[in-house]
PDB file of C-alpha atoms in Angstrom:
ATOM      1  CA  UNK A   1      -8.183   8.071 -18.263  1.00 85.00           C
ATOM      2  CA  UNK A   2      -5.492   7.041 -15.781  1.00 94.00           C
ATOM      3  CA  UNK A   3      -6.687   6.207 -12.292  1.00 97.00           C
ATOM      4  CA  UNK A   4      -3.646   7.879 -10.708  1.00 98.00           C
ATOM      5  CA  UNK A   5      -1.474  10.487 -12.378  1.00 98.00           C
ATOM      6  CA  UNK A   6       1.633  11.944 -10.727  1.00 98.00           C
ATOM      7  CA  UNK A   7       2.820  14.959 -12.722  1.00 97.00           C
ATOM      8  CA  UNK A   8       6.162  16.749 -12.243  1.00 97.00           C
ATOM      9  CA  UNK A   9       6.052  16.428  -8.450  1.00 97.00           C
ATOM     10  CA  UNK A  10       8.812  18.069  -6.421  1.00 97.00           C
ATOM     11  CA  UNK A  11       9.279  17.785  -2.669  1.00 97.00           C
ATOM     12  CA  UNK A  12      12.182  18.949  -0.542  1.00 95.00           C
ATOM     13  CA  UNK A  13      12.887  18.897   3.174  1.00 93.00           C
ATOM     14  CA  UNK A  14      15.208  21.785   3.893  1.00 88.00           C
ATOM     15  CA  UNK A  15      18.215  21.216   1.655  1.00 86.00           C
ATOM     16  CA  UNK A  16      17.260  17.616   0.833  1.00 91.00           C
ATOM     17  CA  UNK A  17      15.428  17.113  -2.465  1.00 93.00           C
ATOM     18  CA  UNK A  18      13.220  14.067  -1.848  1.00 95.00           C
ATOM     19  CA  UNK A  19      11.530  13.966  -5.273  1.00 96.00           C
ATOM     20  CA  UNK A  20      12.436  15.789  -8.470  1.00 96.00           C
ATOM     21  CA  UNK A  21      10.052  16.269 -11.421  1.00 96.00           C
ATOM     22  CA  UNK A  22       8.522  12.862 -10.688  1.00 97.00           C
ATOM     23  CA  UNK A  23       5.881  11.743 -13.196  1.00 97.00           C
ATOM     24  CA  UNK A  24       4.114   8.451 -13.922  1.00 97.00           C
ATOM     25  CA  UNK A  25       0.607   7.028 -14.360  1.00 97.00           C
ATOM     26  CA  UNK A  26      -1.288   4.032 -13.037  1.00 97.00           C
ATOM     27  CA  UNK A  27      -4.111   2.734 -15.217  1.00 97.00           C
ATOM     28  CA  UNK A  28      -7.266   1.103 -13.762  1.00 97.00           C
ATOM     29  CA  UNK A  29      -6.680  -2.559 -12.916  1.00 96.00           C
ATOM     30  CA  UNK A  30      -2.883  -2.360 -13.044  1.00 97.00           C
ATOM     31  CA  UNK A  31      -0.347  -3.583 -10.517  1.00 98.00           C
ATOM     32  CA  UNK A  32       2.548  -1.119 -10.654  1.00 98.00           C
ATOM     33  CA  UNK A  33       5.624  -1.609  -8.478  1.00 97.00           C
ATOM     34  CA  UNK A  34       7.932   1.175  -7.326  1.00 97.00           C
ATOM     35  CA  UNK A  35      11.456  -0.015  -6.588  1.00 95.00           C
ATOM     36  CA  UNK A  36      14.783   1.609  -5.840  1.00 94.00           C
ATOM     37  CA  UNK A  37      17.647   1.608  -3.329  1.00 91.00           C
ATOM     38  CA  UNK A  38      17.058   2.638   0.267  1.00 88.00           C
ATOM     39  CA  UNK A  39      16.450   6.375   0.452  1.00 88.00           C
ATOM     40  CA  UNK A  40      15.245   6.618  -3.145  1.00 93.00           C
ATOM     41  CA  UNK A  41      12.011   8.385  -2.138  1.00 93.00           C
ATOM     42  CA  UNK A  42       9.532   5.501  -2.332  1.00 95.00           C
ATOM     43  CA  UNK A  43       7.790   6.061   1.009  1.00 93.00           C
ATOM     44  CA  UNK A  44       7.914   9.836   0.460  1.00 95.00           C
ATOM     45  CA  UNK A  45       5.988   9.206  -2.766  1.00 97.00           C
ATOM     46  CA  UNK A  46       3.292   7.333  -0.831  1.00 97.00           C
ATOM     47  CA  UNK A  47       3.131  10.139   1.735  1.00 96.00           C
ATOM     48  CA  UNK A  48       2.648  12.662  -1.071  1.00 97.00           C
ATOM     49  CA  UNK A  49      -0.128  10.662  -2.709  1.00 98.00           C
ATOM     50  CA  UNK A  50      -2.013  10.112   0.568  1.00 97.00           C
ATOM     51  CA  UNK A  51      -1.816  13.705   1.806  1.00 96.00           C
ATOM     52  CA  UNK A  52       0.715  13.265   4.602  1.00 96.00           C
ATOM     53  CA  UNK A  53       2.986  15.677   2.695  1.00 96.00           C
ATOM     54  CA  UNK A  54       2.004  18.360   0.199  1.00 96.00           C
ATOM     55  CA  UNK A  55       4.079  18.668  -2.989  1.00 97.00           C
ATOM     56  CA  UNK A  56       6.126  21.842  -3.430  1.00 96.00           C
ATOM     57  CA  UNK A  57       5.269  21.742  -7.133  1.00 96.00           C
ATOM     58  CA  UNK A  58       3.368  19.508  -9.498  1.00 97.00           C
ATOM     59  CA  UNK A  59       0.039  17.734  -9.301  1.00 98.00           C
ATOM     60  CA  UNK A  60      -1.363  14.393  -8.169  1.00 98.00           C
ATOM     61  CA  UNK A  61      -4.682  13.425  -9.748  1.00 98.00           C
ATOM     62  CA  UNK A  62      -6.993  10.530  -8.927  1.00 98.00           C
ATOM     63  CA  UNK A  63      -9.675   9.698 -11.487  1.00 97.00           C
ATOM     64  CA  UNK A  64      -9.001  13.035 -13.146  1.00 95.00           C
ATOM     65  CA  UNK A  65      -9.333  15.224 -10.041  1.00 97.00           C
ATOM     66  CA  UNK A  66      -6.452  16.805  -8.147  1.00 97.00           C
ATOM     67  CA  UNK A  67      -5.799  15.577  -4.611  1.00 97.00           C
ATOM     68  CA  UNK A  68      -3.184  18.208  -3.744  1.00 97.00           C
ATOM     69  CA  UNK A  69      -4.201  19.985  -0.548  1.00 95.00           C
ATOM     70  CA  UNK A  70      -6.645  17.298   0.595  1.00 96.00           C
ATOM     71  CA  UNK A  71      -6.313  15.806   4.066  1.00 96.00           C
ATOM     72  CA  UNK A  72      -5.538  12.075   4.389  1.00 94.00           C
ATOM     73  CA  UNK A  73      -9.112  11.257   5.470  1.00 92.00           C
ATOM     74  CA  UNK A  74     -10.484  13.104   2.436  1.00 94.00           C
ATOM     75  CA  UNK A  75      -8.198  11.080   0.177  1.00 96.00           C
ATOM     76  CA  UNK A  76      -9.497   7.870   1.772  1.00 94.00           C
ATOM     77  CA  UNK A  77     -13.030   9.102   1.023  1.00 92.00           C
ATOM     78  CA  UNK A  78     -11.971   9.503  -2.627  1.00 95.00           C
ATOM     79  CA  UNK A  79     -11.001   5.817  -2.721  1.00 95.00           C
ATOM     80  CA  UNK A  80      -7.255   5.621  -1.993  1.00 97.00           C
ATOM     81  CA  UNK A  81      -6.000   3.621   1.009  1.00 96.00           C
ATOM     82  CA  UNK A  82      -2.559   2.499   2.069  1.00 96.00           C
ATOM     83  CA  UNK A  83      -0.546   0.256   4.333  1.00 95.00           C
ATOM     84  CA  UNK A  84       2.612   1.397   6.100  1.00 91.00           C
ATOM     85  CA  UNK A  85       6.222   0.286   6.102  1.00 84.00           C
ATOM     86  CA  UNK A  86       6.035   0.372   9.896  1.00 87.00           C
ATOM     87  CA  UNK A  87       2.791  -1.224  11.080  1.00 87.00           C
ATOM     88  CA  UNK A  88       0.055   1.122  12.351  1.00 89.00           C
ATOM     89  CA  UNK A  89      -2.408  -1.188  14.092  1.00 94.00           C
ATOM     90  CA  UNK A  90      -4.382  -1.003  17.344  1.00 94.00           C
ATOM     91  CA  UNK A  91      -2.511  -3.857  18.974  1.00 93.00           C
ATOM     92  CA  UNK A  92      -4.773  -4.161  22.033  1.00 95.00           C
ATOM     93  CA  UNK A  93      -7.884  -4.544  19.885  1.00 95.00           C
ATOM     94  CA  UNK A  94      -8.944  -7.696  18.061  1.00 96.00           C
ATOM     95  CA  UNK A  95      -8.303  -8.458  14.411  1.00 95.00           C
ATOM     96  CA  UNK A  96     -12.005  -7.917  13.697  1.00 95.00           C
ATOM     97  CA  UNK A  97     -12.098  -4.567  15.516  1.00 95.00           C
ATOM     98  CA  UNK A  98      -9.088  -3.335  13.551  1.00 95.00           C
ATOM     99  CA  UNK A  99     -10.958  -3.988  10.301  1.00 95.00           C
ATOM    100  CA  UNK A 100     -14.235  -2.503  11.590  1.00 94.00           C
ATOM    101  CA  UNK A 101     -12.659   0.819  12.636  1.00 91.00           C
ATOM    102  CA  UNK A 102     -11.772   2.123   9.140  1.00 89.00           C
ATOM    103  CA  UNK A 103     -15.391   1.750   8.048  1.00 88.00           C
ATOM    104  CA  UNK A 104     -16.747   4.313  10.510  1.00 78.00           C
ATOM    105  CA  UNK A 105     -16.039   7.153   8.108  1.00 69.00           C
ATOM    106  CA  UNK A 106     -18.886   5.750   5.975  1.00 71.00           C
ATOM    107  CA  UNK A 107     -21.320   5.053   8.822  1.00 72.00           C
ATOM    108  CA  UNK A 108     -23.133   8.408   8.496  1.00 73.00           C
ATOM    109  CA  UNK A 109     -25.061   8.070  11.781  1.00 75.00           C
ATOM    110  CA  UNK A 110     -26.036  10.635  14.373  1.00 77.00           C
ATOM    111  CA  UNK A 111     -24.777  10.417  17.930  1.00 73.00           C
ATOM    112  CA  UNK A 112     -28.234   9.755  19.303  1.00 78.00           C
ATOM    113  CA  UNK A 113     -28.854   6.825  16.908  1.00 80.00           C
ATOM    114  CA  UNK A 114     -25.595   5.282  18.147  1.00 75.00           C
ATOM    115  CA  UNK A 115     -26.560   5.789  21.801  1.00 80.00           C
ATOM    116  CA  UNK A 116     -30.097   4.443  21.305  1.00 77.00           C
ATOM    117  CA  UNK A 117     -28.926   1.786  18.833  1.00 83.00           C
ATOM    118  CA  UNK A 118     -31.791   2.415  16.469  1.00 84.00           C
ATOM    119  CA  UNK A 119     -32.767  -0.230  13.886  1.00 85.00           C
ATOM    120  CA  UNK A 120     -31.071   1.823  11.146  1.00 82.00           C
ATOM    121  CA  UNK A 121     -27.846   2.034  13.130  1.00 75.00           C
ATOM    122  CA  UNK A 122     -27.874  -1.710  13.801  1.00 83.00           C
ATOM    123  CA  UNK A 123     -28.382  -2.461  10.108  1.00 85.00           C
ATOM    124  CA  UNK A 124     -25.401  -0.315   9.181  1.00 85.00           C
ATOM    125  CA  UNK A 125     -23.338  -1.966  11.913  1.00 84.00           C
ATOM    126  CA  UNK A 126     -24.224  -5.413  10.594  1.00 88.00           C
ATOM    127  CA  UNK A 127     -23.227  -4.337   7.089  1.00 89.00           C
ATOM    128  CA  UNK A 128     -19.847  -3.174   8.424  1.00 90.00           C
ATOM    129  CA  UNK A 129     -19.383  -6.550  10.118  1.00 91.00           C
ATOM    130  CA  UNK A 130     -20.094  -8.367   6.849  1.00 93.00           C
ATOM    131  CA  UNK A 131     -17.581  -6.199   4.971  1.00 92.00           C
ATOM    132  CA  UNK A 132     -14.921  -6.864   7.633  1.00 94.00           C
ATOM    133  CA  UNK A 133     -15.430 -10.627   7.381  1.00 94.00           C
ATOM    134  CA  UNK A 134     -15.350 -10.469   3.578  1.00 93.00           C
ATOM    135  CA  UNK A 135     -12.009  -8.632   3.538  1.00 94.00           C
ATOM    136  CA  UNK A 136     -10.466 -10.858   6.202  1.00 94.00           C
ATOM    137  CA  UNK A 137     -11.564 -13.979   4.309  1.00 92.00           C
ATOM    138  CA  UNK A 138      -9.204 -12.904   1.490  1.00 89.00           C
ATOM    139  CA  UNK A 139      -6.421 -14.115   3.772  1.00 89.00           C
ATOM    140  CA  UNK A 140      -8.045 -17.459   4.540  1.00 85.00           C
ATOM    141  CA  UNK A 141      -7.436 -19.199   7.875  1.00 87.00           C
ATOM    142  CA  UNK A 142      -4.504 -16.894   8.656  1.00 86.00           C
ATOM    143  CA  UNK A 143      -6.930 -14.294  10.069  1.00 91.00           C
ATOM    144  CA  UNK A 144     -10.236 -16.145  10.391  1.00 90.00           C
ATOM    145  CA  UNK A 145     -11.489 -18.694  12.928  1.00 84.00           C
ATOM    146  CA  UNK A 146     -10.090 -18.237  16.444  1.00 89.00           C
ATOM    147  CA  UNK A 147      -7.726 -15.460  15.324  1.00 90.00           C
ATOM    148  CA  UNK A 148     -10.670 -13.220  14.467  1.00 92.00           C
ATOM    149  CA  UNK A 149     -11.133 -12.220  18.095  1.00 92.00           C
ATOM    150  CA  UNK A 150      -7.493 -12.362  19.165  1.00 94.00           C
ATOM    151  CA  UNK A 151      -5.743  -9.122  20.150  1.00 96.00           C
ATOM    152  CA  UNK A 152      -3.390  -8.085  17.356  1.00 96.00           C
ATOM    153  CA  UNK A 153      -0.367  -8.196  19.690  1.00 95.00           C
ATOM    154  CA  UNK A 154      -0.769 -11.997  19.812  1.00 95.00           C
ATOM    155  CA  UNK A 155      -0.355 -12.353  16.042  1.00 93.00           C
ATOM    156  CA  UNK A 156       2.823 -13.132  14.167  1.00 91.00           C
ATOM    157  CA  UNK A 157       4.428 -10.243  12.311  1.00 89.00           C
ATOM    158  CA  UNK A 158       3.241 -11.661   8.986  1.00 90.00           C
ATOM    159  CA  UNK A 159      -0.351 -11.877  10.194  1.00 92.00           C
ATOM    160  CA  UNK A 160      -0.169  -8.292  11.412  1.00 93.00           C
ATOM    161  CA  UNK A 161       0.827  -7.354   7.872  1.00 92.00           C
ATOM    162  CA  UNK A 162      -2.204  -9.201   6.547  1.00 92.00           C
ATOM    163  CA  UNK A 163      -4.466  -7.463   9.067  1.00 95.00           C
ATOM    164  CA  UNK A 164      -3.240  -4.057   7.917  1.00 95.00           C
ATOM    165  CA  UNK A 165      -3.926  -4.977   4.294  1.00 94.00           C
ATOM    166  CA  UNK A 166      -7.443  -6.132   5.193  1.00 95.00           C
ATOM    167  CA  UNK A 167      -7.990  -2.849   7.034  1.00 95.00           C
ATOM    168  CA  UNK A 168      -7.022  -0.850   3.936  1.00 95.00           C
ATOM    169  CA  UNK A 169      -9.411  -2.919   1.817  1.00 95.00           C
ATOM    170  CA  UNK A 170     -12.261  -2.314   4.277  1.00 94.00           C
ATOM    171  CA  UNK A 171     -12.163   1.465   3.757  1.00 94.00           C
ATOM    172  CA  UNK A 172     -14.003   1.007   0.469  1.00 92.00           C
ATOM    173  CA  UNK A 173     -10.899   1.880  -1.538  1.00 94.00           C
ATOM    174  CA  UNK A 174     -10.591   1.531  -5.293  1.00 96.00           C
ATOM    175  CA  UNK A 175      -6.802   1.835  -5.183  1.00 98.00           C
ATOM    176  CA  UNK A 176      -4.430   0.306  -2.642  1.00 97.00           C
ATOM    177  CA  UNK A 177      -0.924   1.587  -1.890  1.00 98.00           C
ATOM    178  CA  UNK A 178       1.012  -1.290  -0.334  1.00 96.00           C
ATOM    179  CA  UNK A 179       4.288  -0.334   1.344  1.00 94.00           C
ATOM    180  CA  UNK A 180       6.490  -3.462   1.523  1.00 93.00           C
ATOM    181  CA  UNK A 181       3.627  -5.933   2.146  1.00 92.00           C
ATOM    182  CA  UNK A 182       5.950  -8.949   2.322  1.00 92.00           C
ATOM    183  CA  UNK A 183       8.311  -7.437   4.917  1.00 87.00           C
ATOM    184  CA  UNK A 184       9.005  -9.869   7.741  1.00 82.00           C
ATOM    185  CA  UNK A 185       7.625 -12.850   5.838  1.00 89.00           C
ATOM    186  CA  UNK A 186       9.465 -16.085   5.109  1.00 91.00           C
ATOM    187  CA  UNK A 187       9.668 -17.467   1.525  1.00 92.00           C
ATOM    188  CA  UNK A 188       6.476 -19.539   1.883  1.00 92.00           C
ATOM    189  CA  UNK A 189       4.526 -16.580   3.267  1.00 91.00           C
ATOM    190  CA  UNK A 190       5.922 -14.352   0.510  1.00 92.00           C
ATOM    191  CA  UNK A 191       4.558 -16.725  -2.149  1.00 93.00           C
ATOM    192  CA  UNK A 192       1.200 -16.661  -0.381  1.00 92.00           C
ATOM    193  CA  UNK A 193       1.060 -12.858  -0.192  1.00 91.00           C
ATOM    194  CA  UNK A 194       2.047 -12.654  -3.879  1.00 94.00           C
ATOM    195  CA  UNK A 195      -1.015 -14.704  -4.793  1.00 94.00           C
ATOM    196  CA  UNK A 196      -3.220 -12.607  -2.505  1.00 92.00           C
ATOM    197  CA  UNK A 197      -2.078  -9.362  -4.159  1.00 95.00           C
ATOM    198  CA  UNK A 198      -2.840 -10.855  -7.564  1.00 95.00           C
ATOM    199  CA  UNK A 199      -6.307 -11.883  -6.332  1.00 94.00           C
ATOM    200  CA  UNK A 200      -6.899  -8.385  -4.970  1.00 95.00           C
ATOM    201  CA  UNK A 201      -6.623  -7.133  -8.540  1.00 95.00           C
ATOM    202  CA  UNK A 202      -8.259 -10.048 -10.377  1.00 95.00           C
ATOM    203  CA  UNK A 203     -11.095 -10.834  -7.950  1.00 94.00           C
ATOM    204  CA  UNK A 204     -11.358  -7.726  -5.785  1.00 93.00           C
ATOM    205  CA  UNK A 205     -11.047  -5.228  -8.642  1.00 95.00           C
ATOM    206  CA  UNK A 206      -8.395  -3.107  -6.903  1.00 97.00           C
ATOM    207  CA  UNK A 207      -5.763  -1.077  -8.681  1.00 98.00           C
ATOM    208  CA  UNK A 208      -2.467  -1.506  -6.811  1.00 98.00           C
ATOM    209  CA  UNK A 209       0.643   0.622  -6.394  1.00 98.00           C
ATOM    210  CA  UNK A 210       3.315  -1.361  -4.618  1.00 95.00           C
ATOM    211  CA  UNK A 211       6.635  -0.576  -2.937  1.00 96.00           C
ATOM    212  CA  UNK A 212       8.659  -3.737  -2.536  1.00 93.00           C
ATOM    213  CA  UNK A 213      12.280  -4.879  -2.143  1.00 90.00           C
ATOM    214  CA  UNK A 214      11.790  -8.571  -2.967  1.00 92.00           C
ATOM    215  CA  UNK A 215      12.441  -8.769  -6.676  1.00 91.00           C
ATOM    216  CA  UNK A 216      10.927 -12.225  -7.128  1.00 92.00           C
ATOM    217  CA  UNK A 217       7.576 -10.832  -5.898  1.00 95.00           C
ATOM    218  CA  UNK A 218       7.882  -7.742  -8.104  1.00 95.00           C
ATOM    219  CA  UNK A 219       8.692  -9.821 -11.169  1.00 95.00           C
ATOM    220  CA  UNK A 220       5.751 -12.193 -10.704  1.00 95.00           C
ATOM    221  CA  UNK A 221       2.910  -9.704 -10.296  1.00 95.00           C
ATOM    222  CA  UNK A 222       3.892  -6.342 -11.792  1.00 96.00           C
ATOM    223  CA  UNK A 223       2.368  -5.055 -15.019  1.00 97.00           C
ATOM    224  CA  UNK A 224       4.913  -2.223 -14.940  1.00 96.00           C
ATOM    225  CA  UNK A 225       7.812  -1.194 -12.727  1.00 97.00           C
ATOM    226  CA  UNK A 226       8.901   2.361 -11.873  1.00 97.00           C
ATOM    227  CA  UNK A 227      12.475   2.758 -10.597  1.00 96.00           C
ATOM    228  CA  UNK A 228      13.479   5.674  -8.364  1.00 96.00           C
ATOM    229  CA  UNK A 229      16.930   6.823  -7.358  1.00 95.00           C
ATOM    230  CA  UNK A 230      17.499   9.930  -5.235  1.00 93.00           C
ATOM    231  CA  UNK A 231      13.893  10.957  -5.827  1.00 94.00           C
ATOM    232  CA  UNK A 232      14.122  10.814  -9.621  1.00 95.00           C
ATOM    233  CA  UNK A 233      12.558   8.302 -11.986  1.00 97.00           C
ATOM    234  CA  UNK A 234      15.417   6.582 -13.786  1.00 96.00           C
ATOM    235  CA  UNK A 235      13.456   3.819 -15.552  1.00 96.00           C
ATOM    236  CA  UNK A 236       9.927   2.614 -16.257  1.00 96.00           C
ATOM    237  CA  UNK A 237       8.625  -0.412 -18.117  1.00 96.00           C
ATOM    238  CA  UNK A 238       8.245  -4.169 -17.780  1.00 95.00           C
ATOM    239  CA  UNK A 239      10.164  -5.946 -15.036  1.00 95.00           C
ATOM    240  CA  UNK A 240      12.668  -7.443 -17.442  1.00 94.00           C
ATOM    241  CA  UNK A 241      13.237  -4.127 -19.188  1.00 94.00           C
ATOM    242  CA  UNK A 242      14.054  -2.249 -15.996  1.00 94.00           C
ATOM    243  CA  UNK A 243      16.310  -4.864 -14.418  1.00 90.00           C
ATOM    244  CA  UNK A 244      18.358  -4.946 -17.616  1.00 92.00           C
ATOM    245  CA  UNK A 245      18.619  -1.151 -17.730  1.00 93.00           C
ATOM    246  CA  UNK A 246      22.232  -0.032 -17.078  1.00 92.00           C
ATOM    247  CA  UNK A 247      21.034   2.939 -15.008  1.00 93.00           C
ATOM    248  CA  UNK A 248      19.081   0.603 -12.708  1.00 93.00           C
ATOM    249  CA  UNK A 249      22.029  -1.772 -12.337  1.00 91.00           C
ATOM    250  CA  UNK A 250      24.250   1.184 -11.494  1.00 90.00           C
ATOM    251  CA  UNK A 251      21.769   2.519  -8.911  1.00 88.00           C
ATOM    252  CA  UNK A 252      21.731  -0.801  -7.064  1.00 84.00           C
ATOM    253  CA  UNK A 253      25.305  -1.958  -7.523  1.00 77.00           C
ATOM    254  CA  UNK A 254      27.282   1.250  -8.037  1.00 76.00           C
ATOM    255  CA  UNK A 255      29.679   2.131 -10.818  1.00 68.00           C
ATOM    256  CA  UNK A 256      32.445  -0.195 -11.860  1.00 58.00           C
ATOM    257  CA  UNK A 257      35.947   0.789 -10.981  1.00 47.00           C
ATOM    258  CA  UNK A 258      38.387   1.476 -13.815  1.00 45.00           C
ATOM    259  CA  UNK A 259      39.909  -1.944 -13.500  1.00 43.00           C
ATOM    260  CA  UNK A 260      36.512  -3.551 -14.067  1.00 45.00           C
ATOM    261  CA  UNK A 261      35.841  -4.533 -10.468  1.00 42.00           C
ATOM    262  CA  UNK A 262      32.589  -3.310  -8.947  1.00 42.00           C
ATOM    263  CA  UNK A 263      33.087  -0.410  -6.581  1.00 40.00           C
ATOM    264  CA  UNK A 264      31.756  -0.826  -3.068  1.00 40.00           C
ATOM    265  CA  UNK A 265      28.836  -2.917  -1.881  1.00 37.00           C
ATOM    266  CA  UNK A 266      25.311  -2.879  -3.313  1.00 40.00           C
ATOM    267  CA  UNK A 267      23.445   0.320  -2.529  1.00 40.00           C
ATOM    268  CA  UNK A 268      20.131  -1.577  -2.328  1.00 40.00           C
ATOM    269  CA  UNK A 269      21.111  -4.541  -0.177  1.00 41.00           C
ATOM    270  CA  UNK A 270      17.545  -5.717   0.229  1.00 45.00           C
ATOM    271  CA  UNK A 271      17.396  -6.799  -3.407  1.00 46.00           C
ATOM    272  CA  UNK A 272      19.556  -9.830  -2.763  1.00 40.00           C
ATOM    273  CA  UNK A 273      17.075 -11.198  -0.212  1.00 37.00           C
ATOM    274  CA  UNK A 274      14.320 -11.697  -2.751  1.00 41.00           C
ATOM    275  CA  UNK A 275      15.916 -11.812  -6.178  1.00 50.00           C
ATOM    276  CA  UNK A 276      18.651 -10.346  -8.247  1.00 47.00           C
ATOM    277  CA  UNK A 277      19.136  -7.738 -10.921  1.00 58.00           C
TER     278      UNK A 277
END
C-alpha cells in the first residue's frame, strides 16, 4: 500500500486552475521530488496535502485513509509534517525551543499537572527534550553546542532552514514534505543538506516528498521525479527519464522557433543555478 496517494485532485482559485486531475503515489521509504517551472503548482500541492487548502475534487490518502477535510493539526497527528518555502520560525525563541514546541501536541497533560509540575509531567518534558536533541543532532555542529540556546534570528539563513527541518522531524512524523530545503544555501551547504536528506530516509526511516529547484540535488537523491506544469503532471519517472522528456524540456525552455532558435528565456530560471536539463 502506498504511504501517500494523490488521486485526480483539482483545485482552482477563481478562474485560475491551480491543479488539474493530479495523481501520483509515494511508497514507504521513497524520496520523491516534485519539480516544475515557477507557478507550476508545487507549493499548492503541499498546501493541499497538509490541509491548508481543500481539493475541489479528488482524494488524498495517507496510509490508506483519506485526509480530505482534516485540519492541518490533525494531519500532523496522522504523521505528515512539512517545511515552508518561506520560513515559519519563532525567531525570538532559541533553536531548542523551536524544536520543543511542535511536540506539545503529544504531551497529553492536564493544566494542573503543568502548573504543579508533577513527576509525570516532568518525565514527559524530559522525553521531549531528548527528542529535540536527537533531531537537532542530525544536523551536527550546525545547530548543536552554543547555537542550541541562541535565538533563531542570530542564525544564518541556512541554519534557519535546518532548524525548520528539525522541527518537522520532532512532530513524530512518518512522512516529511520539504519545500525547497536548500534555498539560500551555497554549494557546500547544498551538498551537506543532500546527505542529510538521504540520512533522514536511510537512518531516520522517513518517507520524503521534496520540492526543489536545484537539479543536482534532485538527481542525487530522488527515487522518482514528478514534473508539474500549470498544475498538471507532464512526466513521472527516474531523474534521467524526466529530464530527457521533450515535454519537460519544453516546459522549462519553451518551444523552439521555426528557424530552430529557442524562443524566449527559460521559464524555470532556477534550474540553471543547480543543474541543467
